């Protein structure tokens, strides 16, 4: 059968815009496709919620591809290993409480599992702002403002577009970008000790890993922080190349939001 380039174009446009249109009113929008965002996205989509994940880069995976310092092996602690094995990522026990996995296998499989669970992935798409509304007298995040990453990178003066979302997960890692934008542009008080972003502290893996999960919560009505962004928001430590806390944070934020969505 001869190939018609115009039909190829039509197939791309139809496929993409069907996905886009079904994302106009989301249950959950996730910003950032690192280990925490991917895990949260997969678990929420598995429960049947309308979930989309926005990733600035072309590839999903955030900081997990390179293990530690490009030595592409990841380490997780025992209590989080199920979040790798549940999706078929082989792990090997190392000493008592540690497990290792191939960083590339882990990254690609977490991404694949999220896609196959029904997450609508928009890669090459940056979230540049949020939508704020007053609901019952309380300001709340009700959507996201997105723009194509090449537009952002080239500094082109092109307006973004807007999608609605019942909940937003800030999973942008160390940068905590969405939250910084919210605080910079608006007179708002976060659910943190100072009411602002506390910032990240230096390396202390043991405390940081526990705190990542504790700090995974609703920081502003409608907006949850997960992964490294949770510690950067609440003023805890960095943990370096151990990824269990990221996975457990994704699991926690998914459970908390699912409970709220189920009412
Ligand atoms: O940094 P990242 O992997 O986030 P994470 O899930 O995991 C952190 C670990 O990788 C590691 C660590 C502990 O082991 O400290 O750093 O918390 O992934 C964050 C993703 O968000 C994307 C960014 O490109 C990256 O892939 N991102 C950041 N800002 C935006 C964004 C934005 N405004 N819009 C879309 N994507």
PDB file of C-alpha atoms and ligand atoms in Angstrom:
ATOM      1  CA  UNK A   1       0.000   0.000   0.000  1.00  0.00           C
ATOM      2  CA  UNK A   2       1.452   3.422  -0.914  1.00  0.00           C
ATOM      3  CA  UNK A   3       2.000   5.762   2.021  1.00  0.00           C
ATOM      4  CA  UNK A   4       0.329   9.164   2.066  1.00  0.00           C
ATOM      5  CA  UNK A   5       2.249  11.745   4.119  1.00  0.00           C
ATOM      6  CA  UNK A   6      -0.905  13.825   4.611  1.00  0.00           C
ATOM      7  CA  UNK A   7      -2.639  10.901   6.338  1.00  0.00           C
ATOM      8  CA  UNK A   8       0.386  10.476   8.584  1.00  0.00           C
ATOM      9  CA  UNK A   9       0.051  14.151   9.566  1.00  0.00           C
ATOM     10  CA  UNK A  10      -3.698  13.763  10.098  1.00  0.00           C
ATOM     11  CA  UNK A  11      -3.145  10.725  12.339  1.00  0.00           C
ATOM     12  CA  UNK A  12      -0.699  12.679  14.507  1.00  0.00           C
ATOM     13  CA  UNK A  13      -2.957  15.723  14.787  1.00  0.00           C
ATOM     14  CA  UNK A  14      -6.088  13.666  15.530  1.00  0.00           C
ATOM     15  CA  UNK A  15      -4.298  11.488  18.098  1.00  0.00           C
ATOM     16  CA  UNK A  16      -2.637  14.382  19.897  1.00  0.00           C
ATOM     17  CA  UNK A  17      -5.684  16.617  20.044  1.00  0.00           C
ATOM     18  CA  UNK A  18      -7.961  13.822  21.249  1.00  0.00           C
ATOM     19  CA  UNK A  19      -5.538  13.435  24.169  1.00  0.00           C
ATOM     20  CA  UNK A  20      -5.331  17.194  24.677  1.00  0.00           C
ATOM     21  CA  UNK A  21      -9.107  17.654  24.613  1.00  0.00           C
ATOM     22  CA  UNK A  22      -9.646  14.897  27.137  1.00  0.00           C
ATOM     23  CA  UNK A  23      -7.224  16.772  29.448  1.00  0.00           C
ATOM     24  CA  UNK A  24      -9.152  20.052  29.586  1.00  0.00           C
ATOM     25  CA  UNK A  25     -10.716  19.087  32.929  1.00  0.00           C
ATOM     26  CA  UNK A  26      -8.344  16.818  34.834  1.00  0.00           C
ATOM     27  CA  UNK A  27      -8.682  15.103  38.167  1.00  0.00           C
ATOM     28  CA  UNK A  28      -4.957  15.443  38.737  1.00  0.00           C
ATOM     29  CA  UNK A  29      -2.238  17.376  36.900  1.00  0.00           C
ATOM     30  CA  UNK A  30       1.324  16.368  37.723  1.00  0.00           C
ATOM     31  CA  UNK A  31       4.235  18.672  36.994  1.00  0.00           C
ATOM     32  CA  UNK A  32       7.505  16.807  36.564  1.00  0.00           C
ATOM     33  CA  UNK A  33       8.241  13.327  35.267  1.00  0.00           C
ATOM     34  CA  UNK A  34      10.861  12.241  37.793  1.00  0.00           C
ATOM     35  CA  UNK A  35      10.473   9.143  39.997  1.00  0.00           C
ATOM     36  CA  UNK A  36       7.944  10.746  42.376  1.00  0.00           C
ATOM     37  CA  UNK A  37       5.753  12.189  39.619  1.00  0.00           C
ATOM     38  CA  UNK A  38       5.817   8.981  37.573  1.00  0.00           C
ATOM     39  CA  UNK A  39       4.897   6.824  40.559  1.00  0.00           C
ATOM     40  CA  UNK A  40       2.046   9.113  41.630  1.00  0.00           C
ATOM     41  CA  UNK A  41       0.761   9.316  38.067  1.00  0.00           C
ATOM     42  CA  UNK A  42       0.737   5.544  37.571  1.00  0.00           C
ATOM     43  CA  UNK A  43      -1.065   4.827  40.841  1.00  0.00           C
ATOM     44  CA  UNK A  44      -3.737   7.498  40.277  1.00  0.00           C
ATOM     45  CA  UNK A  45      -4.369   6.407  36.684  1.00  0.00           C
ATOM     46  CA  UNK A  46      -4.615   2.783  37.800  1.00  0.00           C
ATOM     47  CA  UNK A  47      -7.530   3.877  40.005  1.00  0.00           C
ATOM     48  CA  UNK A  48      -9.289   5.295  36.956  1.00  0.00           C
ATOM     49  CA  UNK A  49      -8.735   9.019  37.558  1.00  0.00           C
ATOM     50  CA  UNK A  50      -8.164  11.432  34.687  1.00  0.00           C
ATOM     51  CA  UNK A  51      -4.442  12.134  35.102  1.00  0.00           C
ATOM     52  CA  UNK A  52      -1.970  14.051  32.970  1.00  0.00           C
ATOM     53  CA  UNK A  53       1.737  14.525  33.524  1.00  0.00           C
ATOM     54  CA  UNK A  54       3.654  17.498  32.131  1.00  0.00           C
ATOM     55  CA  UNK A  55       7.389  17.252  31.590  1.00  0.00           C
ATOM     56  CA  UNK A  56       9.538  20.082  30.280  1.00  0.00           C
ATOM     57  CA  UNK A  57      12.098  17.779  28.667  1.00  0.00           C
ATOM     58  CA  UNK A  58      11.605  15.323  25.821  1.00  0.00           C
ATOM     59  CA  UNK A  59      12.375  12.347  28.033  1.00  0.00           C
ATOM     60  CA  UNK A  60      10.681  11.338  31.254  1.00  0.00           C
ATOM     61  CA  UNK A  61      12.713  10.249  34.251  1.00  0.00           C
ATOM     62  CA  UNK A  62      14.111  13.430  35.786  1.00  0.00           C
ATOM     63  CA  UNK A  63      17.219  12.764  37.844  1.00  0.00           C
ATOM     64  CA  UNK A  64      17.053   8.995  37.836  1.00  0.00           C
ATOM     65  CA  UNK A  65      18.835   8.099  34.589  1.00  0.00           C
ATOM     66  CA  UNK A  66      22.327   8.670  35.909  1.00  0.00           C
ATOM     67  CA  UNK A  67      22.150   6.926  39.324  1.00  0.00           C
ATOM     68  CA  UNK A  68      24.902   8.671  41.320  1.00  0.00           C
ATOM     69  CA  UNK A  69      27.361  10.838  39.367  1.00  0.00           C
ATOM     70  CA  UNK A  70      26.455   9.000  36.105  1.00  0.00           C
ATOM     71  CA  UNK A  71      27.197   5.588  37.640  1.00  0.00           C
ATOM     72  CA  UNK A  72      23.821   4.370  36.438  1.00  0.00           C
ATOM     73  CA  UNK A  73      22.720   2.171  39.295  1.00  0.00           C
ATOM     74  CA  UNK A  74      20.041   3.323  41.731  1.00  0.00           C
ATOM     75  CA  UNK A  75      19.766   2.413  45.386  1.00  0.00           C
ATOM     76  CA  UNK A  76      16.497   2.087  47.282  1.00  0.00           C
ATOM     77  CA  UNK A  77      15.730   0.940  50.790  1.00  0.00           C
ATOM     78  CA  UNK A  78      13.726  -2.201  51.505  1.00  0.00           C
ATOM     79  CA  UNK A  79      10.388  -0.538  52.321  1.00  0.00           C
ATOM     80  CA  UNK A  80      10.211   1.085  48.878  1.00  0.00           C
ATOM     81  CA  UNK A  81      11.453  -1.821  46.727  1.00  0.00           C
ATOM     82  CA  UNK A  82       7.877  -2.953  45.978  1.00  0.00           C
ATOM     83  CA  UNK A  83       7.355   0.203  43.910  1.00  0.00           C
ATOM     84  CA  UNK A  84      10.030  -1.100  41.532  1.00  0.00           C
ATOM     85  CA  UNK A  85       9.137  -4.802  41.585  1.00  0.00           C
ATOM     86  CA  UNK A  86       5.382  -4.116  41.204  1.00  0.00           C
ATOM     87  CA  UNK A  87       6.094  -2.866  37.670  1.00  0.00           C
ATOM     88  CA  UNK A  88       8.620  -5.591  36.868  1.00  0.00           C
ATOM     89  CA  UNK A  89      11.923  -3.817  37.563  1.00  0.00           C
ATOM     90  CA  UNK A  90      14.500  -6.369  38.719  1.00  0.00           C
ATOM     91  CA  UNK A  91      16.167  -5.504  42.040  1.00  0.00           C
ATOM     92  CA  UNK A  92      19.073  -7.083  43.891  1.00  0.00           C
ATOM     93  CA  UNK A  93      19.540  -7.042  47.646  1.00  0.00           C
ATOM     94  CA  UNK A  94      22.716  -5.267  48.763  1.00  0.00           C
ATOM     95  CA  UNK A  95      23.805  -5.793  52.336  1.00  0.00           C
ATOM     96  CA  UNK A  96      20.989  -5.559  54.885  1.00  0.00           C
ATOM     97  CA  UNK A  97      18.364  -3.026  53.982  1.00  0.00           C
ATOM     98  CA  UNK A  98      19.453  -1.824  50.532  1.00  0.00           C
ATOM     99  CA  UNK A  99      18.401  -2.836  47.054  1.00  0.00           C
ATOM    100  CA  UNK A 100      19.950  -1.829  43.739  1.00  0.00           C
ATOM    101  CA  UNK A 101      18.444  -1.614  40.273  1.00  0.00           C
ATOM    102  CA  UNK A 102      19.699  -0.629  36.848  1.00  0.00           C
ATOM    103  CA  UNK A 103      18.949   3.110  36.553  1.00  0.00           C
ATOM    104  CA  UNK A 104      17.996   2.937  32.887  1.00  0.00           C
ATOM    105  CA  UNK A 105      15.731  -0.082  33.358  1.00  0.00           C
ATOM    106  CA  UNK A 106      14.111   1.609  36.359  1.00  0.00           C
ATOM    107  CA  UNK A 107      13.578   4.931  34.589  1.00  0.00           C
ATOM    108  CA  UNK A 108      12.212   3.521  31.360  1.00  0.00           C
ATOM    109  CA  UNK A 109       9.983   1.008  33.135  1.00  0.00           C
ATOM    110  CA  UNK A 110       8.481   3.560  35.544  1.00  0.00           C
ATOM    111  CA  UNK A 111       7.747   5.769  32.535  1.00  0.00           C
ATOM    112  CA  UNK A 112       6.317   2.916  30.503  1.00  0.00           C
ATOM    113  CA  UNK A 113       4.161   1.672  33.394  1.00  0.00           C
ATOM    114  CA  UNK A 114       2.696   5.166  33.849  1.00  0.00           C
ATOM    115  CA  UNK A 115       1.844   5.448  30.143  1.00  0.00           C
ATOM    116  CA  UNK A 116       0.313   1.976  30.032  1.00  0.00           C
ATOM    117  CA  UNK A 117      -1.755   2.706  33.158  1.00  0.00           C
ATOM    118  CA  UNK A 118      -3.463   5.503  31.219  1.00  0.00           C
ATOM    119  CA  UNK A 119      -1.550   8.607  32.247  1.00  0.00           C
ATOM    120  CA  UNK A 120      -1.721  11.228  29.524  1.00  0.00           C
ATOM    121  CA  UNK A 121       1.861  12.349  29.127  1.00  0.00           C
ATOM    122  CA  UNK A 122       2.709  15.738  27.658  1.00  0.00           C
ATOM    123  CA  UNK A 123       6.454  15.827  27.265  1.00  0.00           C
ATOM    124  CA  UNK A 124       8.217  18.889  25.919  1.00  0.00           C
ATOM    125  CA  UNK A 125       5.569  20.902  27.793  1.00  0.00           C
ATOM    126  CA  UNK A 126       6.323  23.326  30.634  1.00  0.00           C
ATOM    127  CA  UNK A 127       3.992  24.411  33.387  1.00  0.00           C
ATOM    128  CA  UNK A 128       4.633  28.119  33.805  1.00  0.00           C
ATOM    129  CA  UNK A 129       1.887  29.140  36.215  1.00  0.00           C
ATOM    130  CA  UNK A 130      -1.235  28.034  38.067  1.00  0.00           C
ATOM    131  CA  UNK A 131      -4.853  29.175  37.994  1.00  0.00           C
ATOM    132  CA  UNK A 132      -6.165  30.593  41.285  1.00  0.00           C
ATOM    133  CA  UNK A 133      -9.832  30.897  42.227  1.00  0.00           C
ATOM    134  CA  UNK A 134     -11.707  31.728  45.386  1.00  0.00           C
ATOM    135  CA  UNK A 135     -13.806  28.707  46.326  1.00  0.00           C
ATOM    136  CA  UNK A 136     -16.054  29.168  49.401  1.00  0.00           C
ATOM    137  CA  UNK A 137     -13.964  32.165  50.427  1.00  0.00           C
ATOM    138  CA  UNK A 138     -10.651  30.276  50.202  1.00  0.00           C
ATOM    139  CA  UNK A 139      -8.072  30.740  47.446  1.00  0.00           C
ATOM    140  CA  UNK A 140      -7.312  27.484  45.708  1.00  0.00           C
ATOM    141  CA  UNK A 141      -5.367  26.171  42.726  1.00  0.00           C
ATOM    142  CA  UNK A 142      -7.865  25.072  40.093  1.00  0.00           C
ATOM    143  CA  UNK A 143      -5.716  24.586  37.025  1.00  0.00           C
ATOM    144  CA  UNK A 144      -2.398  25.015  35.256  1.00  0.00           C
ATOM    145  CA  UNK A 145      -0.943  27.317  32.644  1.00  0.00           C
ATOM    146  CA  UNK A 146       1.179  25.464  30.111  1.00  0.00           C
ATOM    147  CA  UNK A 147       3.417  26.362  27.233  1.00  0.00           C
ATOM    148  CA  UNK A 148       5.473  24.417  24.743  1.00  0.00           C
ATOM    149  CA  UNK A 149       9.061  23.993  26.027  1.00  0.00           C
ATOM    150  CA  UNK A 150      10.656  25.229  22.773  1.00  0.00           C
ATOM    151  CA  UNK A 151       8.620  28.452  23.102  1.00  0.00           C
ATOM    152  CA  UNK A 152       9.918  28.834  26.646  1.00  0.00           C
ATOM    153  CA  UNK A 153      13.518  27.978  25.711  1.00  0.00           C
ATOM    154  CA  UNK A 154      13.595  30.401  22.784  1.00  0.00           C
ATOM    155  CA  UNK A 155      12.016  33.130  24.888  1.00  0.00           C
ATOM    156  CA  UNK A 156       9.303  33.647  22.290  1.00  0.00           C
ATOM    157  CA  UNK A 157       6.476  35.976  23.151  1.00  0.00           C
ATOM    158  CA  UNK A 158       3.690  33.411  22.764  1.00  0.00           C
ATOM    159  CA  UNK A 159       0.832  33.168  25.224  1.00  0.00           C
ATOM    160  CA  UNK A 160       0.261  29.882  27.041  1.00  0.00           C
ATOM    161  CA  UNK A 161      -2.990  27.898  27.312  1.00  0.00           C
ATOM    162  CA  UNK A 162      -4.887  26.718  30.387  1.00  0.00           C
ATOM    163  CA  UNK A 163      -6.193  23.375  31.642  1.00  0.00           C
ATOM    164  CA  UNK A 164      -8.451  22.772  34.637  1.00  0.00           C
ATOM    165  CA  UNK A 165      -7.472  20.345  37.370  1.00  0.00           C
ATOM    166  CA  UNK A 166      -9.028  19.388  40.701  1.00  0.00           C
ATOM    167  CA  UNK A 167      -5.580  18.739  42.182  1.00  0.00           C
ATOM    168  CA  UNK A 168      -2.054  19.667  41.188  1.00  0.00           C
ATOM    169  CA  UNK A 169       1.090  17.796  42.217  1.00  0.00           C
ATOM    170  CA  UNK A 170       4.292  19.835  42.271  1.00  0.00           C
ATOM    171  CA  UNK A 171       6.987  17.227  41.520  1.00  0.00           C
ATOM    172  CA  UNK A 172       9.596  19.429  39.889  1.00  0.00           C
ATOM    173  CA  UNK A 173      12.447  18.331  42.169  1.00  0.00           C
ATOM    174  CA  UNK A 174      15.007  20.666  43.719  1.00  0.00           C
ATOM    175  CA  UNK A 175      13.772  23.704  41.786  1.00  0.00           C
ATOM    176  CA  UNK A 176      10.211  23.624  43.199  1.00  0.00           C
ATOM    177  CA  UNK A 177       9.298  25.795  40.278  1.00  0.00           C
ATOM    178  CA  UNK A 178       5.528  25.901  40.421  1.00  0.00           C
ATOM    179  CA  UNK A 179       5.486  26.808  44.089  1.00  0.00           C
ATOM    180  CA  UNK A 180       8.054  29.575  43.578  1.00  0.00           C
ATOM    181  CA  UNK A 181       5.844  31.045  40.866  1.00  0.00           C
ATOM    182  CA  UNK A 182       2.765  30.857  43.102  1.00  0.00           C
ATOM    183  CA  UNK A 183       4.553  32.636  45.953  1.00  0.00           C
ATOM    184  CA  UNK A 184       6.270  35.229  43.760  1.00  0.00           C
ATOM    185  CA  UNK A 185       3.100  36.314  42.018  1.00  0.00           C
ATOM    186  CA  UNK A 186       0.509  36.159  44.760  1.00  0.00           C
ATOM    187  CA  UNK A 187       0.001  37.235  48.328  1.00  0.00           C
ATOM    188  CA  UNK A 188      -0.519  33.716  49.656  1.00  0.00           C
ATOM    189  CA  UNK A 189       0.418  31.817  52.797  1.00  0.00           C
ATOM    190  CA  UNK A 190       1.627  28.228  52.451  1.00  0.00           C
ATOM    191  CA  UNK A 191       1.055  25.460  54.941  1.00  0.00           C
ATOM    192  CA  UNK A 192       4.703  25.669  56.120  1.00  0.00           C
ATOM    193  CA  UNK A 193       6.182  26.972  59.411  1.00  0.00           C
ATOM    194  CA  UNK A 194       7.009  30.399  57.915  1.00  0.00           C
ATOM    195  CA  UNK A 195       4.129  30.503  55.439  1.00  0.00           C
ATOM    196  CA  UNK A 196       6.676  30.629  52.602  1.00  0.00           C
ATOM    197  CA  UNK A 197       9.047  28.167  50.933  1.00  0.00           C
ATOM    198  CA  UNK A 198      11.535  27.007  53.572  1.00  0.00           C
ATOM    199  CA  UNK A 199      14.268  25.946  51.108  1.00  0.00           C
ATOM    200  CA  UNK A 200      16.441  22.884  50.967  1.00  0.00           C
ATOM    201  CA  UNK A 201      19.275  21.960  53.350  1.00  0.00           C
ATOM    202  CA  UNK A 202      22.529  20.087  52.711  1.00  0.00           C
ATOM    203  CA  UNK A 203      23.024  16.318  52.563  1.00  0.00           C
ATOM    204  CA  UNK A 204      21.630  14.030  55.291  1.00  0.00           C
ATOM    205  CA  UNK A 205      20.207  10.982  53.548  1.00  0.00           C
ATOM    206  CA  UNK A 206      18.702   9.216  56.549  1.00  0.00           C
ATOM    207  CA  UNK A 207      16.639  12.149  57.833  1.00  0.00           C
ATOM    208  CA  UNK A 208      15.899  13.413  54.329  1.00  0.00           C
ATOM    209  CA  UNK A 209      14.401  10.126  53.178  1.00  0.00           C
ATOM    210  CA  UNK A 210      12.007   9.944  56.135  1.00  0.00           C
ATOM    211  CA  UNK A 211      11.118  13.616  55.801  1.00  0.00           C
ATOM    212  CA  UNK A 212      10.392  13.356  52.075  1.00  0.00           C
ATOM    213  CA  UNK A 213       7.433  11.172  52.873  1.00  0.00           C
ATOM    214  CA  UNK A 214       6.333  13.278  55.886  1.00  0.00           C
ATOM    215  CA  UNK A 215       6.584  16.465  53.823  1.00  0.00           C
ATOM    216  CA  UNK A 216       4.487  15.045  51.004  1.00  0.00           C
ATOM    217  CA  UNK A 217       1.227  16.882  51.598  1.00  0.00           C
ATOM    218  CA  UNK A 218      -1.128  19.642  50.593  1.00  0.00           C
ATOM    219  CA  UNK A 219       0.915  22.818  50.911  1.00  0.00           C
ATOM    220  CA  UNK A 220      -1.774  25.133  49.560  1.00  0.00           C
ATOM    221  CA  UNK A 221      -5.424  24.345  48.785  1.00  0.00           C
ATOM    222  CA  UNK A 222      -5.427  22.114  45.700  1.00  0.00           C
ATOM    223  CA  UNK A 223      -1.625  21.903  45.502  1.00  0.00           C
ATOM    224  CA  UNK A 224       0.436  18.980  46.833  1.00  0.00           C
ATOM    225  CA  UNK A 225       4.231  18.735  46.946  1.00  0.00           C
ATOM    226  CA  UNK A 226       5.977  15.413  46.279  1.00  0.00           C
ATOM    227  CA  UNK A 227       9.507  14.084  45.868  1.00  0.00           C
ATOM    228  CA  UNK A 228      12.455  16.403  46.356  1.00  0.00           C
ATOM    229  CA  UNK A 229      10.104  19.374  46.029  1.00  0.00           C
ATOM    230  CA  UNK A 230       8.493  18.289  49.321  1.00  0.00           C
ATOM    231  CA  UNK A 231      11.792  18.633  51.203  1.00  0.00           C
ATOM    232  CA  UNK A 232      12.719  21.841  49.401  1.00  0.00           C
ATOM    233  CA  UNK A 233       9.336  23.307  50.402  1.00  0.00           C
ATOM    234  CA  UNK A 234       9.421  22.278  54.031  1.00  0.00           C
ATOM    235  CA  UNK A 235      13.112  22.972  54.688  1.00  0.00           C
ATOM    236  CA  UNK A 236      14.502  19.462  54.961  1.00  0.00           C
ATOM    237  CA  UNK A 237      17.720  17.886  53.725  1.00  0.00           C
ATOM    238  CA  UNK A 238      18.796  16.517  50.363  1.00  0.00           C
ATOM    239  CA  UNK A 239      19.452  12.816  50.112  1.00  0.00           C
ATOM    240  CA  UNK A 240      21.540  12.292  46.987  1.00  0.00           C
ATOM    241  CA  UNK A 241      21.371   9.092  44.972  1.00  0.00           C
ATOM    242  CA  UNK A 242      18.918   7.084  47.030  1.00  0.00           C
ATOM    243  CA  UNK A 243      15.498   6.983  45.411  1.00  0.00           C
ATOM    244  CA  UNK A 244      13.216   5.107  47.796  1.00  0.00           C
ATOM    245  CA  UNK A 245      11.857   8.293  49.350  1.00  0.00           C
ATOM    246  CA  UNK A 246      10.898   9.592  45.898  1.00  0.00           C
ATOM    247  CA  UNK A 247       8.923   6.427  45.149  1.00  0.00           C
ATOM    248  CA  UNK A 248       7.253   6.368  48.568  1.00  0.00           C
ATOM    249  CA  UNK A 249       6.385  10.044  48.236  1.00  0.00           C
ATOM    250  CA  UNK A 250       4.679   9.313  44.907  1.00  0.00           C
ATOM    251  CA  UNK A 251       2.762   6.494  46.554  1.00  0.00           C
ATOM    252  CA  UNK A 252       1.684   8.732  49.460  1.00  0.00           C
ATOM    253  CA  UNK A 253       0.526  11.672  47.365  1.00  0.00           C
ATOM    254  CA  UNK A 254      -1.459   9.313  45.130  1.00  0.00           C
ATOM    255  CA  UNK A 255      -3.201   7.751  48.147  1.00  0.00           C
ATOM    256  CA  UNK A 256      -3.984  11.144  49.743  1.00  0.00           C
ATOM    257  CA  UNK A 257      -5.417  12.629  46.556  1.00  0.00           C
ATOM    258  CA  UNK A 258      -7.333   9.456  45.657  1.00  0.00           C
ATOM    259  CA  UNK A 259      -8.993   9.571  49.089  1.00  0.00           C
ATOM    260  CA  UNK A 260     -10.044  13.195  48.523  1.00  0.00           C
ATOM    261  CA  UNK A 261     -11.321  12.515  45.011  1.00  0.00           C
ATOM    262  CA  UNK A 262     -13.385   9.583  46.253  1.00  0.00           C
ATOM    263  CA  UNK A 263     -14.814  11.968  48.878  1.00  0.00           C
TER     264      UNK A 263
HETATM  265  O1  LIG B   1      14.194  16.090  39.760  1.00  0.00           O
HETATM  266  P1  LIG B   1      13.257  14.980  39.479  1.00  0.00           P
HETATM  267  O2  LIG B   1      13.812  13.637  39.212  1.00  0.00           O
HETATM  268  O3  LIG B   1      12.168  14.971  40.668  1.00  0.00           O
HETATM  269  P2  LIG B   1      11.842  13.973  41.866  1.00  0.00           P
HETATM  270  O4  LIG B   1      10.795  13.022  41.450  1.00  0.00           O
HETATM  271  O5  LIG B   1      13.171  13.127  42.078  1.00  0.00           O
HETATM  272  C1  LIG B   1      14.341  13.723  42.572  1.00  0.00           C
HETATM  273  C2  LIG B   1      15.514  12.799  42.253  1.00  0.00           C
HETATM  274  O6  LIG B   1      15.634  12.638  40.862  1.00  0.00           O
HETATM  275  C3  LIG B   1      16.854  13.302  42.791  1.00  0.00           C
HETATM  276  C4  LIG B   1      16.949  13.341  44.274  1.00  0.00           C
HETATM  277  C5  LIG B   1      16.733  12.183  45.139  1.00  0.00           C
HETATM  278  O7  LIG B   1      17.079  10.997  44.812  1.00  0.00           O
HETATM  279  O8  LIG B   1      17.173  14.366  44.853  1.00  0.00           O
HETATM  280  O9  LIG B   1      17.083  14.635  42.314  1.00  0.00           O
HETATM  281  O10 LIG B   1      11.601  14.829  43.043  1.00  0.00           O
HETATM  282  O11 LIG B   1      12.337  15.363  38.237  1.00  0.00           O
HETATM  283  C6  LIG B   1      11.707  16.611  38.147  1.00  0.00           C
HETATM  284  C7  LIG B   1      11.255  16.804  36.713  1.00  0.00           C
HETATM  285  O12 LIG B   1      10.448  17.967  36.637  1.00  0.00           O
HETATM  286  C8  LIG B   1      10.690  18.602  35.381  1.00  0.00           C
HETATM  287  C9  LIG B   1      12.192  18.415  35.175  1.00  0.00           C
HETATM  288  O13 LIG B   1      12.539  18.540  33.810  1.00  0.00           O
HETATM  289  C10 LIG B   1      12.405  17.010  35.726  1.00  0.00           C
HETATM  290  O14 LIG B   1      12.331  16.018  34.717  1.00  0.00           O
HETATM  291  N1  LIG B   1      10.254  19.996  35.509  1.00  0.00           N
HETATM  292  C11 LIG B   1      10.800  20.948  36.305  1.00  0.00           C
HETATM  293  N2  LIG B   1      10.107  22.090  36.199  1.00  0.00           N
HETATM  294  C12 LIG B   1       9.100  21.854  35.304  1.00  0.00           C
HETATM  295  C13 LIG B   1       9.199  20.521  34.862  1.00  0.00           C
HETATM  296  C14 LIG B   1       8.044  22.662  34.773  1.00  0.00           C
HETATM  297  N3  LIG B   1       7.865  23.924  35.144  1.00  0.00           N
HETATM  298  N4  LIG B   1       7.192  22.107  33.859  1.00  0.00           N
HETATM  299  C15 LIG B   1       7.355  20.812  33.473  1.00  0.00           C
HETATM  300  N5  LIG B   1       8.338  20.006  33.958  1.00  0.00           N
END
